[in-house]
mmCIF file of C-alpha atoms and ligand atoms in Angstrom:
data_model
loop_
_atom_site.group_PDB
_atom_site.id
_atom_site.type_symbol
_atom_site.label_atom_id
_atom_site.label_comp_id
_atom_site.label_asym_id
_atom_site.label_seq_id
_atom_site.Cartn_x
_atom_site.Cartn_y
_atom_site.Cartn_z
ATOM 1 C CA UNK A 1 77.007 120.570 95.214
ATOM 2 C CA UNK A 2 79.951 118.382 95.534
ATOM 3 C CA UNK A 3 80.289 115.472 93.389
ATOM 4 C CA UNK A 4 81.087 112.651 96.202
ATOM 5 C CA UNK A 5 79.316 114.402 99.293
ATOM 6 C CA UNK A 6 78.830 112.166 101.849
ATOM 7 C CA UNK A 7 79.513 108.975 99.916
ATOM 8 C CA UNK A 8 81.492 106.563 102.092
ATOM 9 C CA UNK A 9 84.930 105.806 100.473
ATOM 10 C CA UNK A 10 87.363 102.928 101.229
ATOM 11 C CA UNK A 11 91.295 103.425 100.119
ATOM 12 C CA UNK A 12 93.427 101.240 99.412
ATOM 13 C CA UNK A 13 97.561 102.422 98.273
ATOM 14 C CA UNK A 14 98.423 105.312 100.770
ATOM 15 C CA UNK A 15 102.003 104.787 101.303
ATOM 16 C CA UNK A 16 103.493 108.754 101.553
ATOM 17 C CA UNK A 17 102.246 112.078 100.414
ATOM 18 C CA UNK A 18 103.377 111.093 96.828
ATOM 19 C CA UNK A 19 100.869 107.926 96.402
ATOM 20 C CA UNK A 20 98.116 108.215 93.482
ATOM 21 C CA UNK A 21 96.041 106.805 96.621
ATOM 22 C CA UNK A 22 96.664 110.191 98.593
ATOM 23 C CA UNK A 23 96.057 112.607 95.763
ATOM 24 C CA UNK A 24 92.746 110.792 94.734
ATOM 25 C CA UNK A 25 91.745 110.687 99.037
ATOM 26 C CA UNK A 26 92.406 114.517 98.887
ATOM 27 C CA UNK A 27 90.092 115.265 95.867
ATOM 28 C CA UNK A 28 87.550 112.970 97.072
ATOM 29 C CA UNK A 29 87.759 114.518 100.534
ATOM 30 C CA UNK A 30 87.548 118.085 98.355
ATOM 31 C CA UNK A 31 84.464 116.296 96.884
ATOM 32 C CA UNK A 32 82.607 115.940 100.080
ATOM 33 C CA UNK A 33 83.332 112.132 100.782
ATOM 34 C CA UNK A 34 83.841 110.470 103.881
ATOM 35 C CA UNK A 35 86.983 108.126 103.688
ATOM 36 C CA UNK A 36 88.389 104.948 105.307
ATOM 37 C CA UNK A 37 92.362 104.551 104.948
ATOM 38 C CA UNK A 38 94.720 101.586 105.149
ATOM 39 C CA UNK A 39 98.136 101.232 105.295
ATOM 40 C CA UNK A 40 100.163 97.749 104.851
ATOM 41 C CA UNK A 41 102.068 97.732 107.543
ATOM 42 C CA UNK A 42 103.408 99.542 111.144
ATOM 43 C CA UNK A 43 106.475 101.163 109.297
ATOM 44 C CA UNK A 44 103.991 103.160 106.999
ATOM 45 C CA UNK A 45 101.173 103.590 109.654
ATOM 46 C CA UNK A 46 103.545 106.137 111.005
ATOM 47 C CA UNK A 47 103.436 108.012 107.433
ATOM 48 C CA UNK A 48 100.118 107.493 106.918
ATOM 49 C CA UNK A 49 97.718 108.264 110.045
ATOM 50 C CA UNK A 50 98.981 111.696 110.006
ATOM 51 C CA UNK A 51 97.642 112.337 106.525
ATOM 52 C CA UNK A 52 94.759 110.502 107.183
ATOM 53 C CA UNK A 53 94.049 112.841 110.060
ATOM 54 C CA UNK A 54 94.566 115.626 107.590
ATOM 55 C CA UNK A 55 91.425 114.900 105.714
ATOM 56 C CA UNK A 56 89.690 113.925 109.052
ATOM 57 C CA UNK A 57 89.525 110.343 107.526
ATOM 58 C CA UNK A 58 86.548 108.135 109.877
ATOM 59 C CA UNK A 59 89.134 105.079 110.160
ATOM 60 C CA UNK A 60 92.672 104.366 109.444
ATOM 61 C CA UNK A 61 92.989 100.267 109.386
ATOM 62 C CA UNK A 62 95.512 98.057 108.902
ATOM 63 C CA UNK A 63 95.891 95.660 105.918
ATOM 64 C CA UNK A 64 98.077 93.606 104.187
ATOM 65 C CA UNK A 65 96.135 92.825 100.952
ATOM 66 C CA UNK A 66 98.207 89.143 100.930
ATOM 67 C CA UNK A 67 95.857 88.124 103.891
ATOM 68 C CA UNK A 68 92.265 87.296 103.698
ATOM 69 C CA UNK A 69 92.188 87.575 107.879
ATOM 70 C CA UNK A 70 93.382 91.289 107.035
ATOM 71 C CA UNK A 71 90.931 91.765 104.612
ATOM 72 C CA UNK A 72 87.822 90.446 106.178
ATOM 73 C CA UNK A 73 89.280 92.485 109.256
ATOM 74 C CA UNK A 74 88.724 96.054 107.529
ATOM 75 C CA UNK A 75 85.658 95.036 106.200
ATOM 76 C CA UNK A 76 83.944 93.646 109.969
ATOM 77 C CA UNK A 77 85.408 97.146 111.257
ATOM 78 C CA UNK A 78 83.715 99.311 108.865
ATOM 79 C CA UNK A 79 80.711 97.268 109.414
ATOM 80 C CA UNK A 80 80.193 98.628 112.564
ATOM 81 C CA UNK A 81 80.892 102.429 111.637
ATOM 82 C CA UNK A 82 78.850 102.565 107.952
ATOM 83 C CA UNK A 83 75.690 101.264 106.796
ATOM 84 C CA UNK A 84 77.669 100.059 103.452
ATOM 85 C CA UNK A 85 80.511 101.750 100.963
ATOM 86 C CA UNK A 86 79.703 103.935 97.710
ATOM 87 C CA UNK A 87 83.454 103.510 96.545
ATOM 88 C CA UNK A 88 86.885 101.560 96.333
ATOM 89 C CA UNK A 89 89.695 102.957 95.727
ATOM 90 C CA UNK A 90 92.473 100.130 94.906
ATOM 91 C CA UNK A 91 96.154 101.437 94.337
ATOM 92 C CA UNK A 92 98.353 98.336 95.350
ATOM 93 C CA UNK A 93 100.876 96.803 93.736
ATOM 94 C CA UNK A 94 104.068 94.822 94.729
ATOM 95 C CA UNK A 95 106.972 92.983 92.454
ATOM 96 C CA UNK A 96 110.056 92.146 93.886
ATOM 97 C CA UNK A 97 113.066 94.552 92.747
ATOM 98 C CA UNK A 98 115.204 91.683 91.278
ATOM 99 C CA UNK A 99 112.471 91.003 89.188
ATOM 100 C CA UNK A 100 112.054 94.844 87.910
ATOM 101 C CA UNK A 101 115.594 95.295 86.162
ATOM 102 C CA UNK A 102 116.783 92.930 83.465
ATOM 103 C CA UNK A 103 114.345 91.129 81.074
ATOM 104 C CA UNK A 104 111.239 88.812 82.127
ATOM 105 C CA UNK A 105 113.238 85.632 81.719
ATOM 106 C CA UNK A 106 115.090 86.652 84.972
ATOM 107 C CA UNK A 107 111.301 85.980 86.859
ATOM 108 C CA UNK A 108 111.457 83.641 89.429
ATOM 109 C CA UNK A 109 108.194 80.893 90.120
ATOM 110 C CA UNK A 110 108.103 82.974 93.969
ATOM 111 C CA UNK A 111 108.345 86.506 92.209
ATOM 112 C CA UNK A 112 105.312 85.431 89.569
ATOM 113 C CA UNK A 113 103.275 84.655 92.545
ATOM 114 C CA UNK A 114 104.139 86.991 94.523
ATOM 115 C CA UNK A 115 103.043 89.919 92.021
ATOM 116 C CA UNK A 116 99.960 88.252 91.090
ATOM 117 C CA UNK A 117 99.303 87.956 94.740
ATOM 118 C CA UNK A 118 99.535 91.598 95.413
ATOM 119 C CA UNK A 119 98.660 93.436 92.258
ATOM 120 C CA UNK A 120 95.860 91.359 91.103
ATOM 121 C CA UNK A 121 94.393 88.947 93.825
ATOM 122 C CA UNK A 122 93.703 91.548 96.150
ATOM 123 C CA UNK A 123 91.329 93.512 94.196
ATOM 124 C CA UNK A 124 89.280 89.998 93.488
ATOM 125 C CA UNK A 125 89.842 89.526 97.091
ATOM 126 C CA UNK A 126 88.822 93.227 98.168
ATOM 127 C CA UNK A 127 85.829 92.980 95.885
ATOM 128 C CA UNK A 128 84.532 89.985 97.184
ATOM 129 C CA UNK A 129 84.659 90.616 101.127
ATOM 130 C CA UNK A 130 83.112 94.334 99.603
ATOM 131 C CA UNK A 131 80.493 92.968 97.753
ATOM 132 C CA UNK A 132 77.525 92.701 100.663
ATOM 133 C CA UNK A 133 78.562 96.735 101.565
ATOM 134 C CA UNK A 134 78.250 97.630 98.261
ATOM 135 C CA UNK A 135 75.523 95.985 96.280
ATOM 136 C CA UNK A 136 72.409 98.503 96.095
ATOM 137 C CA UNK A 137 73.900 101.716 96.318
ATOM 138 C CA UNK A 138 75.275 102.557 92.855
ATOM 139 C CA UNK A 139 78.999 101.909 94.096
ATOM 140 C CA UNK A 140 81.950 102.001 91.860
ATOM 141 C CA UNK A 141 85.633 100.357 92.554
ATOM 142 C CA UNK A 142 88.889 101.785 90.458
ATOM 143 C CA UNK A 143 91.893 100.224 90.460
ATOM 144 C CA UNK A 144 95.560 101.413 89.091
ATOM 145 C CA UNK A 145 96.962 99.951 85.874
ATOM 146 C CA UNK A 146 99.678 100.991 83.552
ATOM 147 C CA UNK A 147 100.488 100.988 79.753
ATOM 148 C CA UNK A 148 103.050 98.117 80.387
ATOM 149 C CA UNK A 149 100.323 95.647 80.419
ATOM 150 C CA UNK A 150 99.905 96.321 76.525
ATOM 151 C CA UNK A 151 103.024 97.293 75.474
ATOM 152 C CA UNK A 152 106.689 96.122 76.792
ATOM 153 C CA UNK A 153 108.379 98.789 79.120
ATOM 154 C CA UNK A 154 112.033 98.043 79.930
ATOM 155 C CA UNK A 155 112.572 96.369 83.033
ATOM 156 C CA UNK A 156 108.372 96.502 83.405
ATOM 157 C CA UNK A 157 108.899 93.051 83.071
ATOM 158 C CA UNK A 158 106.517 90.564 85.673
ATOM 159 C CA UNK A 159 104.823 93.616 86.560
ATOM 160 C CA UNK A 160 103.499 94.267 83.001
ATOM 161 C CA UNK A 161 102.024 90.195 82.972
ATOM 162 C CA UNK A 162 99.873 91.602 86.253
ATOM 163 C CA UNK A 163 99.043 94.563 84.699
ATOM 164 C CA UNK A 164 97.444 92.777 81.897
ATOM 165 C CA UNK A 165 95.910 90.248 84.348
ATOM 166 C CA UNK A 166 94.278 93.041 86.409
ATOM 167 C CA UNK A 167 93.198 94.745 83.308
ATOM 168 C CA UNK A 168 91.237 91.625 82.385
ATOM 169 C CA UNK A 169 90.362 91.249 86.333
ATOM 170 C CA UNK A 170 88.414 94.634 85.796
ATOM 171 C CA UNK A 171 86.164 93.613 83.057
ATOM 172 C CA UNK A 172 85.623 90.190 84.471
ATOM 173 C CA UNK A 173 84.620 91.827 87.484
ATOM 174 C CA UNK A 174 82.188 94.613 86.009
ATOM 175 C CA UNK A 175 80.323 91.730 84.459
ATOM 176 C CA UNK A 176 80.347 89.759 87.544
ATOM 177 C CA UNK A 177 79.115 93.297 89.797
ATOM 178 C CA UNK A 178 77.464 94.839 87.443
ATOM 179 C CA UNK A 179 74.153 93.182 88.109
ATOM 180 C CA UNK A 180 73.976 94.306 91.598
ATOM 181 C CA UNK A 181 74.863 98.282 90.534
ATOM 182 C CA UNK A 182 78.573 98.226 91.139
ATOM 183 C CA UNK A 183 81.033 99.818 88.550
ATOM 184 C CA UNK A 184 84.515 98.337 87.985
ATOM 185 C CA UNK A 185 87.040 100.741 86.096
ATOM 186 C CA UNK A 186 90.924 101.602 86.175
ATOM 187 C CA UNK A 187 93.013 104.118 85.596
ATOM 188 C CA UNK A 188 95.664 103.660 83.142
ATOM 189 C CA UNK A 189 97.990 106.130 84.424
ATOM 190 C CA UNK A 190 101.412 107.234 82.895
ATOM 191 C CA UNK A 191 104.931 106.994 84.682
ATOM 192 C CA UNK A 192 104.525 109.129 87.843
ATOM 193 C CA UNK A 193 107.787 109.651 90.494
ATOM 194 C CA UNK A 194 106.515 107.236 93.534
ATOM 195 C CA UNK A 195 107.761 104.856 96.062
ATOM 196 C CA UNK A 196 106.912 102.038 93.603
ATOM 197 C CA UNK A 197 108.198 103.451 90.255
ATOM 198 C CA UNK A 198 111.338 103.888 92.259
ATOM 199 C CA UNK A 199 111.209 100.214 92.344
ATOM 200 C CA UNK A 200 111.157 99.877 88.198
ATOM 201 C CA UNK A 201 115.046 100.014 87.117
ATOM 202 C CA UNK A 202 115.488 103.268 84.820
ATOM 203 C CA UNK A 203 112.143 104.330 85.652
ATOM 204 C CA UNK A 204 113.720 107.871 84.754
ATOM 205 C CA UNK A 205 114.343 107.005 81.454
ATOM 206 C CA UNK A 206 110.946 106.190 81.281
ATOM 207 C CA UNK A 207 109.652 109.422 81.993
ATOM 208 C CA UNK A 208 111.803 111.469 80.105
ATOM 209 C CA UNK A 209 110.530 109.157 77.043
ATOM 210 C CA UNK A 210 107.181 109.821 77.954
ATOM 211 C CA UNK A 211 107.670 113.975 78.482
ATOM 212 C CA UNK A 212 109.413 114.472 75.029
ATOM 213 C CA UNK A 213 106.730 112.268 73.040
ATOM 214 C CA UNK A 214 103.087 112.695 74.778
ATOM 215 C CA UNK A 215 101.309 114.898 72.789
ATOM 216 C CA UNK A 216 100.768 117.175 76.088
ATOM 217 C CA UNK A 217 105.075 117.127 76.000
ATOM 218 C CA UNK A 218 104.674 116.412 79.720
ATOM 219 C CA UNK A 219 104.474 113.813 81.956
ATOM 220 C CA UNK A 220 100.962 113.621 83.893
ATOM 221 C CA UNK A 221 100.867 114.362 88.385
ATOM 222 C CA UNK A 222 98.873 112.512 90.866
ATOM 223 C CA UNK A 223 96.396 115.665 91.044
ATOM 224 C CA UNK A 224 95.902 114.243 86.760
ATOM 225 C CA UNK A 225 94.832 111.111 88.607
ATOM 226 C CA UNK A 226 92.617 112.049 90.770
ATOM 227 C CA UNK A 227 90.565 114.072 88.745
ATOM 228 C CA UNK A 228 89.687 111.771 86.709
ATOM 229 C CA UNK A 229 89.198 109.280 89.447
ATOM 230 C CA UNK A 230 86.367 111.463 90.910
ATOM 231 C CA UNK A 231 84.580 111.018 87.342
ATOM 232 C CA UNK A 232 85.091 107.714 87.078
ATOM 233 C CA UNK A 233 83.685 107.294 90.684
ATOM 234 C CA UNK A 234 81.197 109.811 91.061
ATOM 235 C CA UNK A 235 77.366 110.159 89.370
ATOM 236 C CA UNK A 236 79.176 111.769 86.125
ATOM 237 C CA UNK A 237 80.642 108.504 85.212
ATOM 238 C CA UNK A 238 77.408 106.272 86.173
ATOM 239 C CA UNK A 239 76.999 104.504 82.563
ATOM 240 C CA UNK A 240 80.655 103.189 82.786
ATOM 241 C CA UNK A 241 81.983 100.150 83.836
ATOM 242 C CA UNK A 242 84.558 97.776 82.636
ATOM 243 C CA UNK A 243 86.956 100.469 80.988
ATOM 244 C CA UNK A 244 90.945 100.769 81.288
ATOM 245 C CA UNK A 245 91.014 104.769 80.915
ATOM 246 C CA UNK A 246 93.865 106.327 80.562
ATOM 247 C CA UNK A 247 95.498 109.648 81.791
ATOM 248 C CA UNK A 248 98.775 109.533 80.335
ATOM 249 C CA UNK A 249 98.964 112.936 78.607
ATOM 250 C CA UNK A 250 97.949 111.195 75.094
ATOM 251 C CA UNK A 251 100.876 108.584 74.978
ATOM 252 C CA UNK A 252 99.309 105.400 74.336
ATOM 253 C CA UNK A 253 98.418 106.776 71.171
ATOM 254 C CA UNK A 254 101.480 107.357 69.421
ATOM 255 C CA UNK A 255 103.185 104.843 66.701
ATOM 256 C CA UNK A 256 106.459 106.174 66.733
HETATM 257 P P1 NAD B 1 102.958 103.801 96.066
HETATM 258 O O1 NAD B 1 104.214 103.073 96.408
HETATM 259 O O2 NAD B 1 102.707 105.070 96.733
HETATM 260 O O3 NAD B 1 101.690 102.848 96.232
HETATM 261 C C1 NAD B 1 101.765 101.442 96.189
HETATM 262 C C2 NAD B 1 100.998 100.956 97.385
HETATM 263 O O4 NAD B 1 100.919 99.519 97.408
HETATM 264 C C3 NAD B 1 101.649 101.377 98.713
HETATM 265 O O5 NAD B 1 100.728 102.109 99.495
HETATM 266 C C4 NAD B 1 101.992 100.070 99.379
HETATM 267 O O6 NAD B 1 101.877 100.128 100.791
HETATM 268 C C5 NAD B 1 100.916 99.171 98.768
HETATM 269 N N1 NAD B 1 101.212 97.753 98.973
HETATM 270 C C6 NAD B 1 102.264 97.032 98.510
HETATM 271 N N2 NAD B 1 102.210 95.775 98.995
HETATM 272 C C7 NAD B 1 101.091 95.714 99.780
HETATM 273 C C8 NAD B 1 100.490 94.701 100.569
HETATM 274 N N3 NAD B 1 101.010 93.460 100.650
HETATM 275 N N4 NAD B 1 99.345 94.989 101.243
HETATM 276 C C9 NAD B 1 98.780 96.220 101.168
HETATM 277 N N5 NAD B 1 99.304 97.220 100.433
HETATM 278 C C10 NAD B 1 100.452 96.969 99.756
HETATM 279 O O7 NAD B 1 103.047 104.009 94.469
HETATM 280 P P2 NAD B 1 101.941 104.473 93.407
HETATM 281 O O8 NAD B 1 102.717 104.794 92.184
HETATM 282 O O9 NAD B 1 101.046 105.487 93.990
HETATM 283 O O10 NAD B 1 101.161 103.121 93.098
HETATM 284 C C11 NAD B 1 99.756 102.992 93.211
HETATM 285 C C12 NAD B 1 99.230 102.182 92.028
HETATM 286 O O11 NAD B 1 99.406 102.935 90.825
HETATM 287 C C13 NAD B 1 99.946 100.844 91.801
HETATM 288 O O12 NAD B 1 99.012 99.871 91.400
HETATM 289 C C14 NAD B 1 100.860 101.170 90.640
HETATM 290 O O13 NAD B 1 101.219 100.028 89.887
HETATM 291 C C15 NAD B 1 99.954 102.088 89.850
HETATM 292 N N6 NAD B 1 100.610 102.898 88.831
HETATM 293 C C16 NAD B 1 101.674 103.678 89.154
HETATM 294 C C17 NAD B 1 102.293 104.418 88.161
HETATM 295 C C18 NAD B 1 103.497 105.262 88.465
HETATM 296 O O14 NAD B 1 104.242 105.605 87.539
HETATM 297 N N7 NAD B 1 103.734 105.645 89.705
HETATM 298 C C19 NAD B 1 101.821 104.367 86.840
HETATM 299 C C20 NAD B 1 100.715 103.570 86.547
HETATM 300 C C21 NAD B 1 100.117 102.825 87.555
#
């Protein structure tokens, strides 16, 4: 039997065919779950209702995570079409590029806010106008984090502060949901090519770091992702909550 069927799955991240957020909505749509898709704005709509068609996804909503009216939108919406939601998928993030090239000190007051706003807020936010879907149903959430939040990345810079903050966000929030049978984990997932690495200055430099000294010698895909995000979301995972995992190929783990 497959390990999501018919659980009810809300995404968050799909930007183009190379988002973590589409990999992990194909394996979960593999896995027998029914999804909801949103997309930030008209210029990716275009991009994205095509794929969501692909895996015959039950809605494809707008949302721009910086607005609670947005928010509260999906959630009335998907109110009327499911009796509640077994899983969130979050994969958003957002830092301005001045603020991803240089070193921290360039960060402007705006900037800070802005990628607290968008890479940390909205999952509280998300979570919160979720909660009355999920509570009762053994539900899980996963958001995306990276290795910057622990360790300094060049040019990672504000982005690596909101890593850290959503990193704490997650196990603040599996204590807060926990209670009411909800699971809160992330992925900690190593430099991938996407629309929002591109963003990172000498992201490529990055990577090539990361292939020569992983202990796999490679750097990890989306399909790495979202294999481990049906564990982490599905019945196999259902004593864990609260943990940053990673799939990085073994990285984090080396000294030098
Ligand atoms: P991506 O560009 O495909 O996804 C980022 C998503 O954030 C996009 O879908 C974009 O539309 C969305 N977004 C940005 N601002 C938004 C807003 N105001 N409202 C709603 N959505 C908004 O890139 P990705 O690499 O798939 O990123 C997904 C997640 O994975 C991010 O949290 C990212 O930090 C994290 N991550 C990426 C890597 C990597 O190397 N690519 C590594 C570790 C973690």
């Amino acid at each position: 039997m497959p390990l999501l069927q018919g659980k009810k799955v809300l995404i968050f991240g799909v930007a183009n065919e190379k988002s973590i957020a589409w990999a992990i909505a194909r394996a979960f749509h593999e896995q027998g779950a029914e999804l909801a898709i949103t997309y930030a704005g008209e210029a990716i709509e275009k991009r994205v209702r095509p794929l969501a068609e692909s895996v015959s996804a039950a809605a494809v909503l707008p949302c721009n995570v910086t607005s609670d009216d947005d928010i509260n939108a999906v959630f009335a919406e998907l109110g009327k079409r499911w009796d509640g939601i077994d899983i969130i998928i979050h994969a958003v993030a957002f830092a301005n590029k001045e603020e991803l090239k240089g070193t921290i000190v360039n960060t402007t007051r705006e900037g800070f806010a802005t990628a607290m706003d968008i890479s940390v807020y909205s999952l509280l936010g998300i979570l919160k106008a979720a909660q009355p879907m999920m509570q009762g149903r053994n539900a899980a959430a996963l958001t995306l984090t990276y290795h910057g939040a622990v360790k300094v990345f060049p040019s990672y810079n504000v982005m690596g502060v909101a890593k850290a903050a959503l990193e704490a966000s997650v196990r603040y929030l599996s204590e807060a949901l926990g209670p009411e049978g909800i699971r809160v984990n992330a992925i900690s997932a190593g430099p991938i090519r996407t629309l929002a690495a591109s963003g990172v200055n000498g992201f490529i430099h990055i990577l090539n770091h990361v292939e020569s000294k992983a202990p796999l010698r490679r750097t990890i895909t989306q399909e790495d992702v979202a294999r481990s995000a049906v564990y982490l979301c599905s019945e196999l995972a259902s004593g864990v909550t609260g943990e940053i995992h990673y799939v990085d190929g073994g990285y984090n783990v080396i000294g030098l």
